C-alpha positions in Angstrom: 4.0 12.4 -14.4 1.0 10.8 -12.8 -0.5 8.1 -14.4 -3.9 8.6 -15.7 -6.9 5.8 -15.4 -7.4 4.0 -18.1 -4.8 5.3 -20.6 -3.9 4.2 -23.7 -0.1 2.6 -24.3 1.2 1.9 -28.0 -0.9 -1.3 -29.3 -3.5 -0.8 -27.2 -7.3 -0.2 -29.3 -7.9 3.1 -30.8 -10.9 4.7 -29.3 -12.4 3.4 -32.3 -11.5 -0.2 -31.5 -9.0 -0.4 -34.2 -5.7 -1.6 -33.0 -1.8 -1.4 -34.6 -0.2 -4.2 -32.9 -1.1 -7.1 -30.4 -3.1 -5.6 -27.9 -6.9 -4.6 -28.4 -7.8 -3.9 -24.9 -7.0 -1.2 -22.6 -4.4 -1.8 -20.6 -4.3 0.4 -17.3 -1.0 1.0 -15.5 -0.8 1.4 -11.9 2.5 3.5 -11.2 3.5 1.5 -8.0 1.2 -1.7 -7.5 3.0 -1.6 -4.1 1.3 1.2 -3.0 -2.3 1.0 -4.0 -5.1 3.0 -2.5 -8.1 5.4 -2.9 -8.3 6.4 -6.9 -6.2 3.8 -7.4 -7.1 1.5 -5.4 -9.7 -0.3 -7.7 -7.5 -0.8 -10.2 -5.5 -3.3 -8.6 -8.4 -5.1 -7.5 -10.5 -4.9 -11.0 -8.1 -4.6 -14.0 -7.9 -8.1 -13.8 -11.8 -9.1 -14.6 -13.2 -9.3 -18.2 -14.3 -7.5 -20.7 -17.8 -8.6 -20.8 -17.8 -8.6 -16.8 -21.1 -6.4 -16.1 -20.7 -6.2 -12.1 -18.5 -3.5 -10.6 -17.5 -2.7 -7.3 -20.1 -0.8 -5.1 -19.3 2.8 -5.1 -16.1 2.8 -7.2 -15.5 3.0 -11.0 -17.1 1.0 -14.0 -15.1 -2.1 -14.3 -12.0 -2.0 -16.8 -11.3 -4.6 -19.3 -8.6 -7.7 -18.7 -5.6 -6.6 -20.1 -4.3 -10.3 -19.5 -1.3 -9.4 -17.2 0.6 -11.7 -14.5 -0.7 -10.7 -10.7 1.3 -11.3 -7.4 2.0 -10.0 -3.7 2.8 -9.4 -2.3 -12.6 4.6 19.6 -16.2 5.1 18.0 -18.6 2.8 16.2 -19.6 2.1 12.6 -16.9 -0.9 12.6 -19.2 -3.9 10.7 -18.9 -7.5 11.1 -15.9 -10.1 9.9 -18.9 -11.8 8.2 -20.0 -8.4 6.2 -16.5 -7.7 4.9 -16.3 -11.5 3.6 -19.2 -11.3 2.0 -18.7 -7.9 0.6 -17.2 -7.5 -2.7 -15.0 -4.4 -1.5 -13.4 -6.4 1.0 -11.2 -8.6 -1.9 -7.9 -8.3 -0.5 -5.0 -6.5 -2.7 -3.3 -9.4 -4.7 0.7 -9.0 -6.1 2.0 -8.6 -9.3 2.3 -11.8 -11.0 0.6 -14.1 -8.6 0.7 -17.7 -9.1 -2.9 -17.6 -9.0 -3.6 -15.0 -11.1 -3.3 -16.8 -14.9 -0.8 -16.1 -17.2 0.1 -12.7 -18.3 2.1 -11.0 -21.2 6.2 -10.7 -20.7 7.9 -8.0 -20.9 9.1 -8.3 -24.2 5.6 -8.5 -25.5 4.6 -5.0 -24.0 7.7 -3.5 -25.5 7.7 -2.0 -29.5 8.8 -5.3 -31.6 11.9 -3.5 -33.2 13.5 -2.3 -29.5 15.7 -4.5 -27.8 15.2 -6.4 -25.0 18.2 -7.8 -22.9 17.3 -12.0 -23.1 17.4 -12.4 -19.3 14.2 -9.9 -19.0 12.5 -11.6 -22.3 9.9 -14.1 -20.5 9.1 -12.2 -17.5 5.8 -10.5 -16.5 5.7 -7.2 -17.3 4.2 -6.2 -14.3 7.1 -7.9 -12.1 9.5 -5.9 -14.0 7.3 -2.7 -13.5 6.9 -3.4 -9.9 10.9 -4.3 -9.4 12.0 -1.6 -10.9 9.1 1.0 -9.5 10.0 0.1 -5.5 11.9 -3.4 -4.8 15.3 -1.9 -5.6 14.4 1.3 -3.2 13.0 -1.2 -0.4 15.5 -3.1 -0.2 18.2 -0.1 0.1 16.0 1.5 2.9 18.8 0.2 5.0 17.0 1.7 8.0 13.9 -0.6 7.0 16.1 -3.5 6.9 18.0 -2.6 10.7 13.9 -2.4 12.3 13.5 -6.0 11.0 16.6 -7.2 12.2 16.3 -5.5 15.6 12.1 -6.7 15.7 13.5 -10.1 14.6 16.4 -10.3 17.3 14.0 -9.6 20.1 11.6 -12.6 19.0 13.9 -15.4 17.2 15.1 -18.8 19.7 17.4 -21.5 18.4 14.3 -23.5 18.2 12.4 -20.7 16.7 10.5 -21.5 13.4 9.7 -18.2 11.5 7.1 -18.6 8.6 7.4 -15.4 6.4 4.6 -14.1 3.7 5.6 -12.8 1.1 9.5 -13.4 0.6 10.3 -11.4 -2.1 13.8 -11.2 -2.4 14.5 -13.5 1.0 15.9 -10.6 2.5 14.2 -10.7 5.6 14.2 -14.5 5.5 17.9 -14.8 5.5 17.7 -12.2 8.6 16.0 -14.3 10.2 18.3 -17.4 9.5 21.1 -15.5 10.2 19.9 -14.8 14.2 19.7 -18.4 14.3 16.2 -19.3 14.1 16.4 -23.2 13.5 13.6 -22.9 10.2 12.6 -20.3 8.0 9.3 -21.2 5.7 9.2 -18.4 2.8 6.1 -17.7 1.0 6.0 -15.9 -2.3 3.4 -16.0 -4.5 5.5 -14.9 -7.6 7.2 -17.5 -9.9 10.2 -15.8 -11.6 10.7 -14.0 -8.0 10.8 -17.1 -5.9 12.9 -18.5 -8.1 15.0 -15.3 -7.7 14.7 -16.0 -3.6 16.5 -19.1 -4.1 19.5 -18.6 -6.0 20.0 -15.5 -3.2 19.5 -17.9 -0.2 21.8 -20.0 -1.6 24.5 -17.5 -2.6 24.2 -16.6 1.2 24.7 -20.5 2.5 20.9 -20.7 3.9 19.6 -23.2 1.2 19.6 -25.9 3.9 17.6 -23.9 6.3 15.5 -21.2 4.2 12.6 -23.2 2.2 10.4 -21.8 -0.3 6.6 -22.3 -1.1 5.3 -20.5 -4.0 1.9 -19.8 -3.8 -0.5 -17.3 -2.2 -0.3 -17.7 1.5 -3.9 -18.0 1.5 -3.7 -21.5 -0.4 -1.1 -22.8 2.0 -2.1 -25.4 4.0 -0.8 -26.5 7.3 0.2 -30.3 5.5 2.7 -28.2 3.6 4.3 -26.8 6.5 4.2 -30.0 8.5 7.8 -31.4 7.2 9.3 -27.9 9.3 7.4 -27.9 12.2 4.5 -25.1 13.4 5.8 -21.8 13.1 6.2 -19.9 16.7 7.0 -16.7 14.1 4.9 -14.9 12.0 7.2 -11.9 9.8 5.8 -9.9 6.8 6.5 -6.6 5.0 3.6 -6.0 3.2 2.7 -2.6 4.0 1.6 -0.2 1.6 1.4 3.7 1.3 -1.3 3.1 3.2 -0.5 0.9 6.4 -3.0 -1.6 5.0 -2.6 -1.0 1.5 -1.5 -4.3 0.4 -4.0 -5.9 2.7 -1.5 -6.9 5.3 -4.3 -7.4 7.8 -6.3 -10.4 5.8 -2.8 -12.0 5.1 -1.6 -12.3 8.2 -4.8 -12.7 10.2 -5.3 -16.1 7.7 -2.1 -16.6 8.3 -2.1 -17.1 12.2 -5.6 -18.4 12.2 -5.1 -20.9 10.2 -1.0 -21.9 10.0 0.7 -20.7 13.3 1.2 -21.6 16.8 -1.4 -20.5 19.1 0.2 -17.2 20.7 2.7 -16.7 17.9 5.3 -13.9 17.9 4.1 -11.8 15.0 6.6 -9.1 13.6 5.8 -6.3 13.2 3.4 -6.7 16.0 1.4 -3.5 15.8 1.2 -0.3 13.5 -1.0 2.9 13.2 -2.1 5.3 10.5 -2.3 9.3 10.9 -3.7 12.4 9.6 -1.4 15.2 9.7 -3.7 18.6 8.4 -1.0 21.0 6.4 -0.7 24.4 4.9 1.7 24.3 2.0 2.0 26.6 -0.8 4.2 24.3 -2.8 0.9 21.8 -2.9 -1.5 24.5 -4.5 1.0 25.9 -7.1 0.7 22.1 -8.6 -2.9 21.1 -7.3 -4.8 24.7 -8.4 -4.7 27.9 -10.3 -5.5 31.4 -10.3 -5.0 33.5 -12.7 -2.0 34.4 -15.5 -1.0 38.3 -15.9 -4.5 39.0 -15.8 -6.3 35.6 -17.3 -8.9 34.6 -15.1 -7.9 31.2 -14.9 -9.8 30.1 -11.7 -12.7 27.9 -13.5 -10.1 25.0 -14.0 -10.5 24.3 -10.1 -13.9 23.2 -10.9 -12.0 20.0 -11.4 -9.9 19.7 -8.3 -10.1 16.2 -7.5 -10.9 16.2 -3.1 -12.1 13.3 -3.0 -9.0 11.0 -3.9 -5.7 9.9 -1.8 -3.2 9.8 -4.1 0.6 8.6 -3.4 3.0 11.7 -3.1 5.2 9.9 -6.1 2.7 9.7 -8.0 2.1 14.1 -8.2 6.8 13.7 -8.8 7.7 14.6 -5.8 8.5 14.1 -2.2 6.8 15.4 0.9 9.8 15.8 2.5 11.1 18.6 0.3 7.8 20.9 0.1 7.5 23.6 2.4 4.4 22.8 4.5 3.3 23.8 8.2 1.1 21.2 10.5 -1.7 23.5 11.5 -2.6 20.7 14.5 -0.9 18.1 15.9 -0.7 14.9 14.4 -3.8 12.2 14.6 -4.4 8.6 15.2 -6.8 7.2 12.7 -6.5 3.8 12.5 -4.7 1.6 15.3 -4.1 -2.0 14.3 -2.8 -5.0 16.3 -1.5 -7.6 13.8 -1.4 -10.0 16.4 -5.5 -9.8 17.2 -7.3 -7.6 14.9 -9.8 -8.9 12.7 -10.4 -7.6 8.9 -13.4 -5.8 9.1 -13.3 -3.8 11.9 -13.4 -0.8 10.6 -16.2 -0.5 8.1 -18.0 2.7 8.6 -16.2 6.0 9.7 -14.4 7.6 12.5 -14.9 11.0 14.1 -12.0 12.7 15.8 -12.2 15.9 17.5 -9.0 18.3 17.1 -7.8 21.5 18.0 -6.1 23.9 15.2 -2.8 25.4 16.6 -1.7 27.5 13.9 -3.7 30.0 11.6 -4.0 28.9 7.9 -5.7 27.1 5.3 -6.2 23.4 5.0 -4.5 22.2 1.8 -4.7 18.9 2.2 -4.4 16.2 4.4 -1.0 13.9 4.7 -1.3 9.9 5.7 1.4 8.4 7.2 2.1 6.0 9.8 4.2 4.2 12.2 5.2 0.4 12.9 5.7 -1.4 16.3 8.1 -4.4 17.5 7.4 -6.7 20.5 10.1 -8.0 22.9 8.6 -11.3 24.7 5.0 -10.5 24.1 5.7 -6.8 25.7 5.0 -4.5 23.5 7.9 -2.0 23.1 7.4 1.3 21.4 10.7 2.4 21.3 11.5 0.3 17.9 9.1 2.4 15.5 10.0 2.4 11.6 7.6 5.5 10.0 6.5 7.6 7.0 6.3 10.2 8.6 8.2 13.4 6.1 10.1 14.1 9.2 11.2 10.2 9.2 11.6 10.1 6.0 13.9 13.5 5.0 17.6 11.5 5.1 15.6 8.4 3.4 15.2 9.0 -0.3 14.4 4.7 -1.2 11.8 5.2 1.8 10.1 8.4 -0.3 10.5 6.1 -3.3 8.7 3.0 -2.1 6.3 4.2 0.5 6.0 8.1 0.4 2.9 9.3 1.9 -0.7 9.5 0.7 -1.7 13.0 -0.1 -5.7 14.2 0.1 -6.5 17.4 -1.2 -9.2 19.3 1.2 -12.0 22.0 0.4 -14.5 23.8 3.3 -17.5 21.1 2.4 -20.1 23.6 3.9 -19.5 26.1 1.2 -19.4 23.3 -1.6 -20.5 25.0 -5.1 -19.1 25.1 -8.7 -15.5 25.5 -7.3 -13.8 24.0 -4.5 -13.6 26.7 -1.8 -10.6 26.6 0.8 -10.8 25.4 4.1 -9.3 28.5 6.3 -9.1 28.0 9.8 -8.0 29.9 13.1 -5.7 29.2 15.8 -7.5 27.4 18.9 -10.3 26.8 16.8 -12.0 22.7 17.0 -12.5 20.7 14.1 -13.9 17.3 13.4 -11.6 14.9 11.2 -14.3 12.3 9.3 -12.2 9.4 8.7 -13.9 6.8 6.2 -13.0 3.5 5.8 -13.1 0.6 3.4 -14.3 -3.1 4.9 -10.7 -4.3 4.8 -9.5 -1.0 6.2 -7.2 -0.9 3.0 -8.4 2.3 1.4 -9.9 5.6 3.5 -10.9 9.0 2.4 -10.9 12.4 4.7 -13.1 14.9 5.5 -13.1 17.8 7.9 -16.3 19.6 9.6 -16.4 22.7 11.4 -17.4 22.4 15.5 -20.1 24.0 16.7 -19.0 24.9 19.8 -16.5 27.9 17.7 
């Protein structure tokens, strides 16, 4: 079931501030921190401030309390300055579960019932790294696919005198792939304790202790006197994309990143990525999403609630894309291109109009986010090595559903808004406008579709 904002868990206060165990705020659970955006979004970036904390973000929800958890990692204009999306408070880039710099947090044990058990090894950890594990590290790293794109990106890029500096490690999967091609040093950032520490003992299992090195802390507190001892990195490698492409913020991490701790001209892997629209039809969405009627009941008034305005991730409504059925009225669009190698956060503040042409009859049910990633082969860059989210990509890849799914927008005709979302029917060869909004850090965006006048 899909989590609600701000619900309660057993301990947390009564709604009359009385409490039954050792909890008396509310604590708000994000059901994959990995793949944060749109009504969730703010969570992520808010849960974390205090109760008595009277500023909220511009245009999002009221602040929630601190529930005292352990963070971690982890064509045309309106595009503002790098300066604006500093400055502005939405532009606070996503921050992983149980983050060095994030305080300390409650374990696991102490967010479980005191008389149930809990295995010793689990006892002291952060909840939320044991949420977040369990939610979509164990499905990541068995998207074998996934793994075979980084090995093949990583193959194309790595020298014998290649130094590959890595943000956010993880498990040291990727790191150890690295190794493995020979690269001569691998620097591994991970902000988490417990999972650094978990990084190690695998790197060492696998014989790279001498040659994989691991700094635990955000990689925006690295400095470049920490990574002096290994050399300059001539590599850049992350995998820190969300449902979104920039969910986690992968943008702000590695632009700081080669700004500030790479060789000029580094290799950066991926090197590229883009985020699409696709507009379907799909009974299967409405029979979960809406409501008609009951042998007779006039149950149509309940729409009134429809929630358009959110992206939410396709887990998140229990199911996967992949196994609705669903037509693409119109081909699939670009929305958001993004060059990790060059971009700059803050480029796309504002919105993005994109004319389209309908090629089947239907009705507009929603619109599906998805997207595609890019290698480079000696700074050329080569399309042909492509990992995606797309439902067709993702069909034989259940961990892939499981970890990155899609984000899923509900749509209603905006020009006929009233008490009741109406729907947005549409004809074949007829031309649309797809309103894409943005966030500053292009992390979070929201959809909209206008009729053309030219129809």
């Amino acid at each position: 079931r899909k989590q609600k904002c701000g619900s309660r868990e057993p301990g947390d206060a009564a709604a009359d501030g009385s409490t039954k165990s050792r909890s008396s705020t509310w604590r708000v659970r994000v059901p994959s921190l990995r793949r944060t955006f749109a009504a969730t979004r703010w969570l992520s970036r808010v849960e974390h401030r205090p109760m008595n904390s009277s500023s909220s973000y511009a245009g999002e929800a009221p602040t929630m309390p601190d529930d005292g958890d352990d963070g971690g990692y982890g064509d045309d204009g309106g595009y503002g300055s790098e300066a604006d999306a500093v400055d502005d408070d939405q532009g606070r880039p996503y921050v992983p579960p149980a983050s060095v710099s994030d305080g300390c947090k409650p374990s696991f044990a102490h967010n479980i019932e005191k008389h149930f058990l809990v295995p010793t090894r689990l006892q002291d950890k952060p909840y939320e790294l044991i949420e977040a594990a369990n939610d979509w590290h164990y499905a990541m790293m068995n998207d074998h696919p996934r793994n075979e794109f980084y090995k093949a990106a990583l193959a194309r890029v790595v020298r014998p005198d290649s130094i590959v500096l890595e943000i956010g490690a993880g498990s040291g999967l990727l790191s150890i792939i690295a190794a493995s091609l020979g690269a001569r040093t691998v620097v591994a950032i991970e902000a988490n304790h417990h999972l650094a520490n978990v990084a190690r003992e695998i790197i060492r299992r696998n014989g790279y202790g001498g040659k994989i090195h691991i700094i635990n802390k955000m990689s925006t507190e690295v400095t470049p006197d920490e990574l002096a001892p290994y050399g300059t990195p001539t590599i850049l490698l992350s995998e820190i994309l969300g449902t979104l492409l920039l969910g986690e913020s992968a943008l702000h991490y590695v632009m700081d990143a080669r700004q500030r701790l790479t060789a000029p001209h580094c290799a950066v892997v991926p090197l590229r990525g883009c985020q699409f629209a696709t507009l379907v039809d799909s009974a299967d969405i409405v029979s979960i999403t809406s409501v008609q009627d009951w042998q007779g009941i006039d149950l149509s008034w309940f729409n009134s609630l429809q929630d358009t305005t959110s992206m939410v991730f396709t887990k998140q409504y229990g199911f996967r894309f992949s196994s609705c059925k669903y037509t693409e009225l119109a081909p699939r669009v670009p929305v958001l291109p993004v060059d990790f190698a060059s971009d700059t956060v803050g480029m796309w503040r504002g919105e993005k109009r994109t004319r389209l042409q309908i090629q089947k009859a239907g009705t507009i049910h929603a619109i599906l986010a998805s997207w595609e990633v890019y290698a480079v082969s000696n700074g050329v860059q080569e399309d042909d090595l492509v990992m995606a989210t797309h439902p067709d990509a993702t069909l034989d890849n259940f961990p892939r559903d499981m970890q990155w799914g899609q984000g899923l927008q509900l749509i209603e005709d905006m020009s006929k808004e009233g008490d009741s979302p109406v729907p947005f029917t549409v004809s074949a060869g007829e031309w649309l406008t797809l309103v894409t909004r943005f966030s500053v850090d292009g992390v979070t965006l929201q959809f909209q579709l206008e009729r053309d006048a030219s129809n």
